Short mmCIF file of C-alpha atoms in Angstrom, two decimals:
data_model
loop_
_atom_site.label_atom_id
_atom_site.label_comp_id
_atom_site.label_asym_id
_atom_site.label_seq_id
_atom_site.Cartn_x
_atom_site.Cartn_y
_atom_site.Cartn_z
CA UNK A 279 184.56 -37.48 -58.40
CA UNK A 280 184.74 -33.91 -57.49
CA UNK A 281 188.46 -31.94 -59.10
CA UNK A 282 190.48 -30.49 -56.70
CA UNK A 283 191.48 -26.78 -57.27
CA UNK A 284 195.19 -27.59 -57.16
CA UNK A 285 193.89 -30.22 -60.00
CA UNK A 286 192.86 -27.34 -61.65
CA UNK A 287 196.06 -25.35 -61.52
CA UNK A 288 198.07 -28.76 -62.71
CA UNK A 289 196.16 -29.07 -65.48
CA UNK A 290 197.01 -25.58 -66.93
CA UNK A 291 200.63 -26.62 -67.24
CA UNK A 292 202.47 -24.06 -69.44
CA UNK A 293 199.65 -21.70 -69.83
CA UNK A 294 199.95 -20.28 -66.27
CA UNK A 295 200.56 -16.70 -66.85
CA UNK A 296 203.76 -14.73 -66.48
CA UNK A 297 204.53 -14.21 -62.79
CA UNK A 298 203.42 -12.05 -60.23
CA UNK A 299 206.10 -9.73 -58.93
CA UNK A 300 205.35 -9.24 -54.57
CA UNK A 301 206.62 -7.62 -52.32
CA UNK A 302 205.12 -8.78 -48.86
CA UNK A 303 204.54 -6.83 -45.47
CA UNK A 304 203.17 -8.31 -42.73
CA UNK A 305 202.70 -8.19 -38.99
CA UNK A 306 204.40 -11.43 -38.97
CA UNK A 307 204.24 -11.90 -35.12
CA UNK A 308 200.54 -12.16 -33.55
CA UNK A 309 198.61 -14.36 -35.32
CA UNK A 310 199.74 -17.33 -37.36
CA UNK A 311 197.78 -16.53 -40.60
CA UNK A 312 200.52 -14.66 -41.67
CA UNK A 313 202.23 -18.37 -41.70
CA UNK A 314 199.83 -19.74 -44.47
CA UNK A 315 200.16 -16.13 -46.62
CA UNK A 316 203.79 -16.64 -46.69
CA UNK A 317 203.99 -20.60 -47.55
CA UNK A 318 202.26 -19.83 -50.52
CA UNK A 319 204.05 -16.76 -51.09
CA UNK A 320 206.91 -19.16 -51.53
CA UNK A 321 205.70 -21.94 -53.17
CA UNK A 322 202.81 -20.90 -55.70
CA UNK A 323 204.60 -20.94 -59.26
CA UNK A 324 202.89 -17.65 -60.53
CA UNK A 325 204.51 -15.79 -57.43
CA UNK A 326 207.98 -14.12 -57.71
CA UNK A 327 208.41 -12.83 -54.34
CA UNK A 328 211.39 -10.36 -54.16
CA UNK A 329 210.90 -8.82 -50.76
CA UNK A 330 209.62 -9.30 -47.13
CA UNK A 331 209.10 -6.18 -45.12
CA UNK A 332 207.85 -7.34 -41.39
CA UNK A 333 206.01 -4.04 -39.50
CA UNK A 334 206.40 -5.45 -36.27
CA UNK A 335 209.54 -4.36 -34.80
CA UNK A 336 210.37 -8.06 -32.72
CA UNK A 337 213.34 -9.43 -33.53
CA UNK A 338 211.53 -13.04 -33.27
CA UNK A 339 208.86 -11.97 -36.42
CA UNK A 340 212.30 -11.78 -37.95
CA UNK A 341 214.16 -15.02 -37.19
CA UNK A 342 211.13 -16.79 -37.94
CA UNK A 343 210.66 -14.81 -41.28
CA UNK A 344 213.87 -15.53 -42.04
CA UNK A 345 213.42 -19.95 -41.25
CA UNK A 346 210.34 -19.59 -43.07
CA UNK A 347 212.51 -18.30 -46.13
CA UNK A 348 215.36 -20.15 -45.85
CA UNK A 349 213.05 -23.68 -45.78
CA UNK A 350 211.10 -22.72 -48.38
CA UNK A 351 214.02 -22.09 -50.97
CA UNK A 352 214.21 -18.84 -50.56
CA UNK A 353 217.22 -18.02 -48.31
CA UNK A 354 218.46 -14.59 -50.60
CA UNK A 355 215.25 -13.04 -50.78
CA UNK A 356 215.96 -9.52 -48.40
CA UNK A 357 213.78 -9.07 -45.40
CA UNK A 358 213.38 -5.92 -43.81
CA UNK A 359 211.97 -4.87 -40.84
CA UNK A 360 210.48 -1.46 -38.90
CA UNK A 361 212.90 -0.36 -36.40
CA UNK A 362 214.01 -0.19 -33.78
CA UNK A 363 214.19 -4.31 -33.33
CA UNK A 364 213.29 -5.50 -29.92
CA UNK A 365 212.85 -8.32 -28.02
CA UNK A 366 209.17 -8.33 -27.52
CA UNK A 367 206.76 -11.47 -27.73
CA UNK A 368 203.14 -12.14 -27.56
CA UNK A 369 200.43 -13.72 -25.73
CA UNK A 370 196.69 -13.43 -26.02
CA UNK A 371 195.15 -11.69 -23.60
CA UNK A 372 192.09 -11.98 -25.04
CA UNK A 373 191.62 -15.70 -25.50
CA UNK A 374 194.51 -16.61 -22.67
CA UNK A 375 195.73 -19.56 -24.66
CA UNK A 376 197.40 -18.74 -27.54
CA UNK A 377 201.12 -18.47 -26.83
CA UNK A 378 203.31 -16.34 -28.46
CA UNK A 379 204.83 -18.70 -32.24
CA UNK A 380 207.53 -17.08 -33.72
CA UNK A 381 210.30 -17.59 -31.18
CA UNK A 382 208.86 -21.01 -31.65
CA UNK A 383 209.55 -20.79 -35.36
CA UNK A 384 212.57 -18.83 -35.37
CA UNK A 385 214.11 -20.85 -32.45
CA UNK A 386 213.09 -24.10 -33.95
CA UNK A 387 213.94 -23.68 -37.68
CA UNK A 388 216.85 -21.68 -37.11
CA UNK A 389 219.37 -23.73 -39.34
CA UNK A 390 217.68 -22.50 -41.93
CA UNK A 391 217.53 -18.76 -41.30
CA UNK A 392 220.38 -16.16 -42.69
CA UNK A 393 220.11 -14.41 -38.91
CA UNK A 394 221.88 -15.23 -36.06
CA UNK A 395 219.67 -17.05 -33.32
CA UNK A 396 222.70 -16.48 -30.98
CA UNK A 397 224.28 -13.37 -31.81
CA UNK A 398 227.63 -15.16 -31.21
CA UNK A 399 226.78 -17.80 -33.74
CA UNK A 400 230.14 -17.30 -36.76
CA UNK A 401 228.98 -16.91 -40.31
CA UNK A 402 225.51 -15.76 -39.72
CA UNK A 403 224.02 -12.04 -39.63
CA UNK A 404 222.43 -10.81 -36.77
CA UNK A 405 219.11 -9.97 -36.52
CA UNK A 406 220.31 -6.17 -36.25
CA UNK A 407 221.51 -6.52 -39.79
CA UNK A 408 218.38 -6.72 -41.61
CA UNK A 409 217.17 -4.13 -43.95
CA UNK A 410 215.73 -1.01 -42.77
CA UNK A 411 212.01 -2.01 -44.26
CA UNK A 412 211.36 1.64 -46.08
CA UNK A 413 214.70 1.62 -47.75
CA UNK A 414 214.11 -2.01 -48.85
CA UNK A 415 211.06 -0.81 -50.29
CA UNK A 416 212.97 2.00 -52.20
CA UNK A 417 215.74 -0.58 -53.35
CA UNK A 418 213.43 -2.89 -55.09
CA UNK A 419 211.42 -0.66 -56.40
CA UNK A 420 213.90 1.54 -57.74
CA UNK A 421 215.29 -1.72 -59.35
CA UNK A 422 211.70 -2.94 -60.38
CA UNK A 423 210.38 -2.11 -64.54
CA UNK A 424 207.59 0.54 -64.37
CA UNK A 425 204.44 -0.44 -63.35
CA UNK A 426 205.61 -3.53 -62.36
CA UNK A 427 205.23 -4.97 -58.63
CA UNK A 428 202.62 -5.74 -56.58
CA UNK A 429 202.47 -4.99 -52.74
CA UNK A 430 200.73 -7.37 -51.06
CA UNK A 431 199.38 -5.82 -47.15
CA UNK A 432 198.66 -8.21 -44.30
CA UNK A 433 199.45 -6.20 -41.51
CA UNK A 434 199.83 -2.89 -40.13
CA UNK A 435 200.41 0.52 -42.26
CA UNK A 436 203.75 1.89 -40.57
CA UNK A 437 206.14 0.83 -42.88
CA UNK A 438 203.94 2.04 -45.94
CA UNK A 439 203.66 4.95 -44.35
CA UNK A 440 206.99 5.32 -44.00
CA UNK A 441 207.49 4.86 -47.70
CA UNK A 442 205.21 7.47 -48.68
CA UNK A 443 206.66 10.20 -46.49
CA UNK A 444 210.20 9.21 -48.20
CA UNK A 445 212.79 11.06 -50.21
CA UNK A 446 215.02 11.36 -52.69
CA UNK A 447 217.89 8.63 -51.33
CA UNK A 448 221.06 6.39 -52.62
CA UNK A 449 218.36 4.41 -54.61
CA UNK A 450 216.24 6.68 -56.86
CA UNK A 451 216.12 10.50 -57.16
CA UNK A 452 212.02 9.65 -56.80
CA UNK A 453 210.15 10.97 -53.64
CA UNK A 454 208.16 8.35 -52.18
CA UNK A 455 205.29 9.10 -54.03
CA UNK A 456 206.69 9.14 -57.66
CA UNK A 457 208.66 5.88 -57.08
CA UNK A 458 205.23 4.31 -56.31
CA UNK A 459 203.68 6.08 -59.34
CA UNK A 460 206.52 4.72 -61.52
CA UNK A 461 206.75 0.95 -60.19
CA UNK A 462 203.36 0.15 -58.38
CA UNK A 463 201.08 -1.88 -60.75
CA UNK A 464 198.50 -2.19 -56.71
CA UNK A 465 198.20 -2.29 -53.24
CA UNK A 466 196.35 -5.14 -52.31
CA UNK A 467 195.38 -4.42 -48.55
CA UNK A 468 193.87 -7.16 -46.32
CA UNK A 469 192.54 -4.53 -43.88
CA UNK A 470 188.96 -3.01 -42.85
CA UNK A 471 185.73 -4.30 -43.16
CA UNK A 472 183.32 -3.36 -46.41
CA UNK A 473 181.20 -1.54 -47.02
CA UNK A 474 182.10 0.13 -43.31
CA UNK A 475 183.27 -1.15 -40.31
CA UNK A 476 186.37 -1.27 -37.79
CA UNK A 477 188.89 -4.31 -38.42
CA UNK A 478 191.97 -5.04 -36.56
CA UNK A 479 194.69 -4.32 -38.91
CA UNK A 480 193.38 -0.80 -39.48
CA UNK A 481 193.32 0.13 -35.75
CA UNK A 482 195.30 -1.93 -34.13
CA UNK A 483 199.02 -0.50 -34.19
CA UNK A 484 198.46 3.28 -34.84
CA UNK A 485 195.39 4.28 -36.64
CA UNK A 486 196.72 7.28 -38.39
CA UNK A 487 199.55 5.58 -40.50
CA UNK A 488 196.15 3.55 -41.91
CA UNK A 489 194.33 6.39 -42.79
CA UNK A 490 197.75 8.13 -44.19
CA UNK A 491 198.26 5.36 -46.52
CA UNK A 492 194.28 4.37 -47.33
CA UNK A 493 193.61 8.28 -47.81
CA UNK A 494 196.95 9.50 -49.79
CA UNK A 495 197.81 6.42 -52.15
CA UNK A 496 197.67 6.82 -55.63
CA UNK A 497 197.00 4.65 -57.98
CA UNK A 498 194.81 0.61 -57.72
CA UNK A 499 194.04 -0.55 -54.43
CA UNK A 500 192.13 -3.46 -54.31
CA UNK A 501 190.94 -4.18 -50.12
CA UNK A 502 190.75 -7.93 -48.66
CA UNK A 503 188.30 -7.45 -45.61
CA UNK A 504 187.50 -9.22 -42.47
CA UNK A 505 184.18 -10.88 -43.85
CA UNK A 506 186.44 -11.99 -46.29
CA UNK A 507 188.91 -14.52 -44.61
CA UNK A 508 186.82 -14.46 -41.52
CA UNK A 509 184.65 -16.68 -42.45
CA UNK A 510 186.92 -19.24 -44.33
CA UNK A 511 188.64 -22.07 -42.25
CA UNK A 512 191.69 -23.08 -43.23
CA UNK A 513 194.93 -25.43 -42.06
CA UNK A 514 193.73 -28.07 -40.84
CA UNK A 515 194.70 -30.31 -43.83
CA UNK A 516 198.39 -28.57 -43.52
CA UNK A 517 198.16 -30.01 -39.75
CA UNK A 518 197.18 -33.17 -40.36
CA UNK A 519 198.85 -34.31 -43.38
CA UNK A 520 201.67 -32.02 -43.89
CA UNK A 521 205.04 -32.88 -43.76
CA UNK A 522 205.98 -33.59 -40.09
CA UNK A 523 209.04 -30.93 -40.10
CA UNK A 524 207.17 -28.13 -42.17
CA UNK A 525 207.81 -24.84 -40.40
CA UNK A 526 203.97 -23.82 -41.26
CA UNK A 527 202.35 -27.03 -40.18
CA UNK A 528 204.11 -26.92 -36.72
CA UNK A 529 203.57 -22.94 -36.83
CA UNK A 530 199.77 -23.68 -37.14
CA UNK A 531 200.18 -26.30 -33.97
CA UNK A 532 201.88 -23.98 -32.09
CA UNK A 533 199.58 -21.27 -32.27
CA UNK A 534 195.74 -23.13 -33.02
CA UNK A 535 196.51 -26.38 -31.27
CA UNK A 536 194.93 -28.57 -34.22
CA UNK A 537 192.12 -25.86 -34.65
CA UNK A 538 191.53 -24.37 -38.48
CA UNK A 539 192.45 -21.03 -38.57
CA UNK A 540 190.41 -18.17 -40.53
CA UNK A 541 192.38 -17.28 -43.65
CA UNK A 542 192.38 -13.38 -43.62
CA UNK A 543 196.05 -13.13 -45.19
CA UNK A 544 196.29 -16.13 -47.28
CA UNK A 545 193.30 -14.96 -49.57
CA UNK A 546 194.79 -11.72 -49.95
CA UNK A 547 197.94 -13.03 -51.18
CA UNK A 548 196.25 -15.96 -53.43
CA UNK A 549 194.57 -12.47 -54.87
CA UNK A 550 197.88 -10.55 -54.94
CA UNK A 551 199.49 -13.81 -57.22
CA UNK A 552 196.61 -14.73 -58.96
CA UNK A 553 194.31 -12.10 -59.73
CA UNK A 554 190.65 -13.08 -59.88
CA UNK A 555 190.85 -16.59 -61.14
CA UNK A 556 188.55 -18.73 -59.55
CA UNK A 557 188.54 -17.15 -56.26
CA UNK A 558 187.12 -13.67 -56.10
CA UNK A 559 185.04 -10.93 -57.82
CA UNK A 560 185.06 -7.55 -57.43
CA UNK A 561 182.64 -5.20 -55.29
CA UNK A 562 182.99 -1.25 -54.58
CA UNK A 563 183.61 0.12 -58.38
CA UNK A 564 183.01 3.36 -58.60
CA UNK A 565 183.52 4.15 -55.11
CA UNK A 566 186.91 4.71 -52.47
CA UNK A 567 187.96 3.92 -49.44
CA UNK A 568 188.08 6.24 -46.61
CA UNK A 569 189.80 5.79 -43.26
CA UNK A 570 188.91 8.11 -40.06
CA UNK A 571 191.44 8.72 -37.39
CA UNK A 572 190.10 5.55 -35.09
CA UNK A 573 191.11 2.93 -37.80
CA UNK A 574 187.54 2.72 -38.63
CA UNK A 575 186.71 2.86 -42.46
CA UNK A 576 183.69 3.57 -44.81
CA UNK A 577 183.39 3.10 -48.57
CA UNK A 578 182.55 6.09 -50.48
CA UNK A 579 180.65 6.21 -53.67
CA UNK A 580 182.47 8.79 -55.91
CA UNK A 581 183.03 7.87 -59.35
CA UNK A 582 184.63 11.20 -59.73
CA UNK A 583 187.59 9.93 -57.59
CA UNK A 584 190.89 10.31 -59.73
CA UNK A 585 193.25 8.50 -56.88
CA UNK A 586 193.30 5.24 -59.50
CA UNK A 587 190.77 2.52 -59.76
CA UNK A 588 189.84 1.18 -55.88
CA UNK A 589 187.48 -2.25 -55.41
CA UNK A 590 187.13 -4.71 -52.68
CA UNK A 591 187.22 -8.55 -53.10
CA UNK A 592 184.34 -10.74 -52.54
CA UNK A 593 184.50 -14.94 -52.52
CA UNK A 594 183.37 -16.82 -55.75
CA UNK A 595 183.45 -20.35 -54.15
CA UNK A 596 181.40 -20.92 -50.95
CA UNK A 597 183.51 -20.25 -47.77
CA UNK A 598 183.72 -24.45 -47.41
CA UNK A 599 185.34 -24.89 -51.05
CA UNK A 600 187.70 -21.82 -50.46
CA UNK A 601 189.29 -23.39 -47.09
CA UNK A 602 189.58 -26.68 -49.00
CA UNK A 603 191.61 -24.80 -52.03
CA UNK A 604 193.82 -23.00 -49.46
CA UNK A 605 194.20 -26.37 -47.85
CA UNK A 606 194.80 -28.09 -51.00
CA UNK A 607 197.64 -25.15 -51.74
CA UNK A 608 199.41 -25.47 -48.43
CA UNK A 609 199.65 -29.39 -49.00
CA UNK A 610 201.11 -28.88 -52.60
CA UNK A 611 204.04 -26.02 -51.39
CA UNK A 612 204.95 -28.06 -48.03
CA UNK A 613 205.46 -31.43 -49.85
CA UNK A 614 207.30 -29.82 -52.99
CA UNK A 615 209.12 -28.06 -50.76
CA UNK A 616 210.53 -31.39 -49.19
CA UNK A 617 210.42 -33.65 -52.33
CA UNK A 618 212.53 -30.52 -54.26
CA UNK A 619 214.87 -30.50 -51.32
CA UNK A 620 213.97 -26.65 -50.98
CA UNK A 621 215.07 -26.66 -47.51
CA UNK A 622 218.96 -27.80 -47.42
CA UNK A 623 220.65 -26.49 -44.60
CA UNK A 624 222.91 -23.26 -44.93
#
């Protein structure tokens, strides 16, 4: 009888090591990976998430980030957002069929979100009243012990970008830079394609906050890329046997109609928590990551580079058993999420 990984993580009971400290930014918004990376986010034990910065400025990636908080026991943790909000939503142009999810999401789940669905609705903030995303990145870092958090990518760069170019504010005395240097253990990126190639999250909003951040960033990066997840399957299981009023299961529905989903962001954060593990080994030592001005990137072979140590990520387990452990993972944090009565109403 084959063991489950989620077996595997029972069985280490007490010995699971001390906690990963994430912060989170994604492009919450256009594709419903982001979904699975944030369940787990939640609900894997080794992850203490303290922020959620969302790069998309749509003030529906926020309500829905928000439900998907609040439902998963997590209803204080600050979300911040780029600005200025607006009201825009999606729908795939490409593939003319996959509606737009986080209205969906927000709309749906919205007894569980801090924000105000209706901006009349008493005792509730409105969406307007989330955090500027670059100064919530300066609070909690300038809160954070040195060398201390890890920043966990799955979207677009403007937001990091942001935090680079930042100055001395009501939080730290630290430029953008040194605060990083002081409180970033790594950036762990899902972005790009390795050893070269042109992925979405690189080129897709505006190329040149990619290469600002990829090109200026001290310190470890490690780089999650699109032959990564793109070739692992995952969500099905969620779909199928997940609690029928799970935010992610009906988030999957919504947006793959029973389809599994490739798993781009989930890996990277299953990295971000748990390191290497079982999961991944690294490729690229000895080498950097360079982004040109069309979001395209190329890894460069300098072991002279003194930015800090960069890698990318490459799968232990076949593609098949890795889509089965995220399954097995979003299973685990949906169910414990009902059976710990996570998800009481505000």
């Amino acid at each position: 009888m084959r063991t489950t990984y989620v077996s595997g993580l029972l069985a280490l009971g007490a010995s699971v090591a001390a906690r990963s400290n994430i912060i989170l930014e994604t492009d919450l918004f256009s594709d419903v990976d982001d979904v699975g990376a944030l369940l787990l986010a939640t609900t894997l034990k080794q992850s203490n998430l303290l922020a959620v910065n969302i790069n998309v400025p749509s003030s529906y990636s926020a309500l829905a980030g928000s439900a998907l908080l609040g439902y998963y026991g997590h209803p204080d943790t600050p979300l911040g957002i780029a600005q200025p909000i607006d009201d825009r939503t999606f729908f795939d142009g490409w593939a003319f069929k996959l509606g737009e999810y986080t209205s969906k999401v927000g709309y749906h789940f919205r007894e569980y979100s801090s924000l105000a669905w209706d901006a009349d609705d008493k005792g509730k903030l409105s969406v307007n009243e989330t955090w500027d995303a670059v100064k919530l990145y300066r609070k909690v870092l300038s809160e954070a012990e040195d060398d201390s958090i890890t920043i966990c990518s799955i979207g677009f760069f403007n937001n990091l970008s942001g935090l680079l170019n930042s100055t001395a504010d009501e939080f730290s005395s630290l430029s953008g830079p040194q605060l990083i240097a002081a409180k970033v253990k790594e950036l762990v990126i899902m972005g790009g394609e390795y050893p070269a190639g042109r992925e979405y999250n690189f080129f897709g909003d505006n190329p040149l906050y990619t290469a600002h951040v990829v090109n200026n960033w001290q310190g470890k990066m490690t780089f999650s890329g699109a032959e990564l997840g793109g070739n692992v399957f995952s969500g099905a299981g969620l779909m199928k046997d997940g609690p029928d009023a799970d935010p992610a299961k009906k988030g999957y529905l919504w947006y793959t109609y029973g389809e599994a989903r490739e798993s781009w962001d989930p890996l990277t954060l299953v990295y971000a928590v748990l390191g290497l593990d079982d999961w991944f080994e690294y490729a690229g030592q000895g080498g950097r990551n360079h982004v040109f001005p069309n979001g395209s990137n190329e890894w460069v072979w300098d072991e002279q580079d003194t930015r800090g140590e960069q890698r990318w990520l490459k799968l232990k387990p076949s593609y098949e058993t890795a889509g089965m452990w995220l399954d097995e993972l979003y299973l685990k944090g949906a169910r414990e999420a009902v059976r710990g009565c996570k998800h009481k109403r505000h």
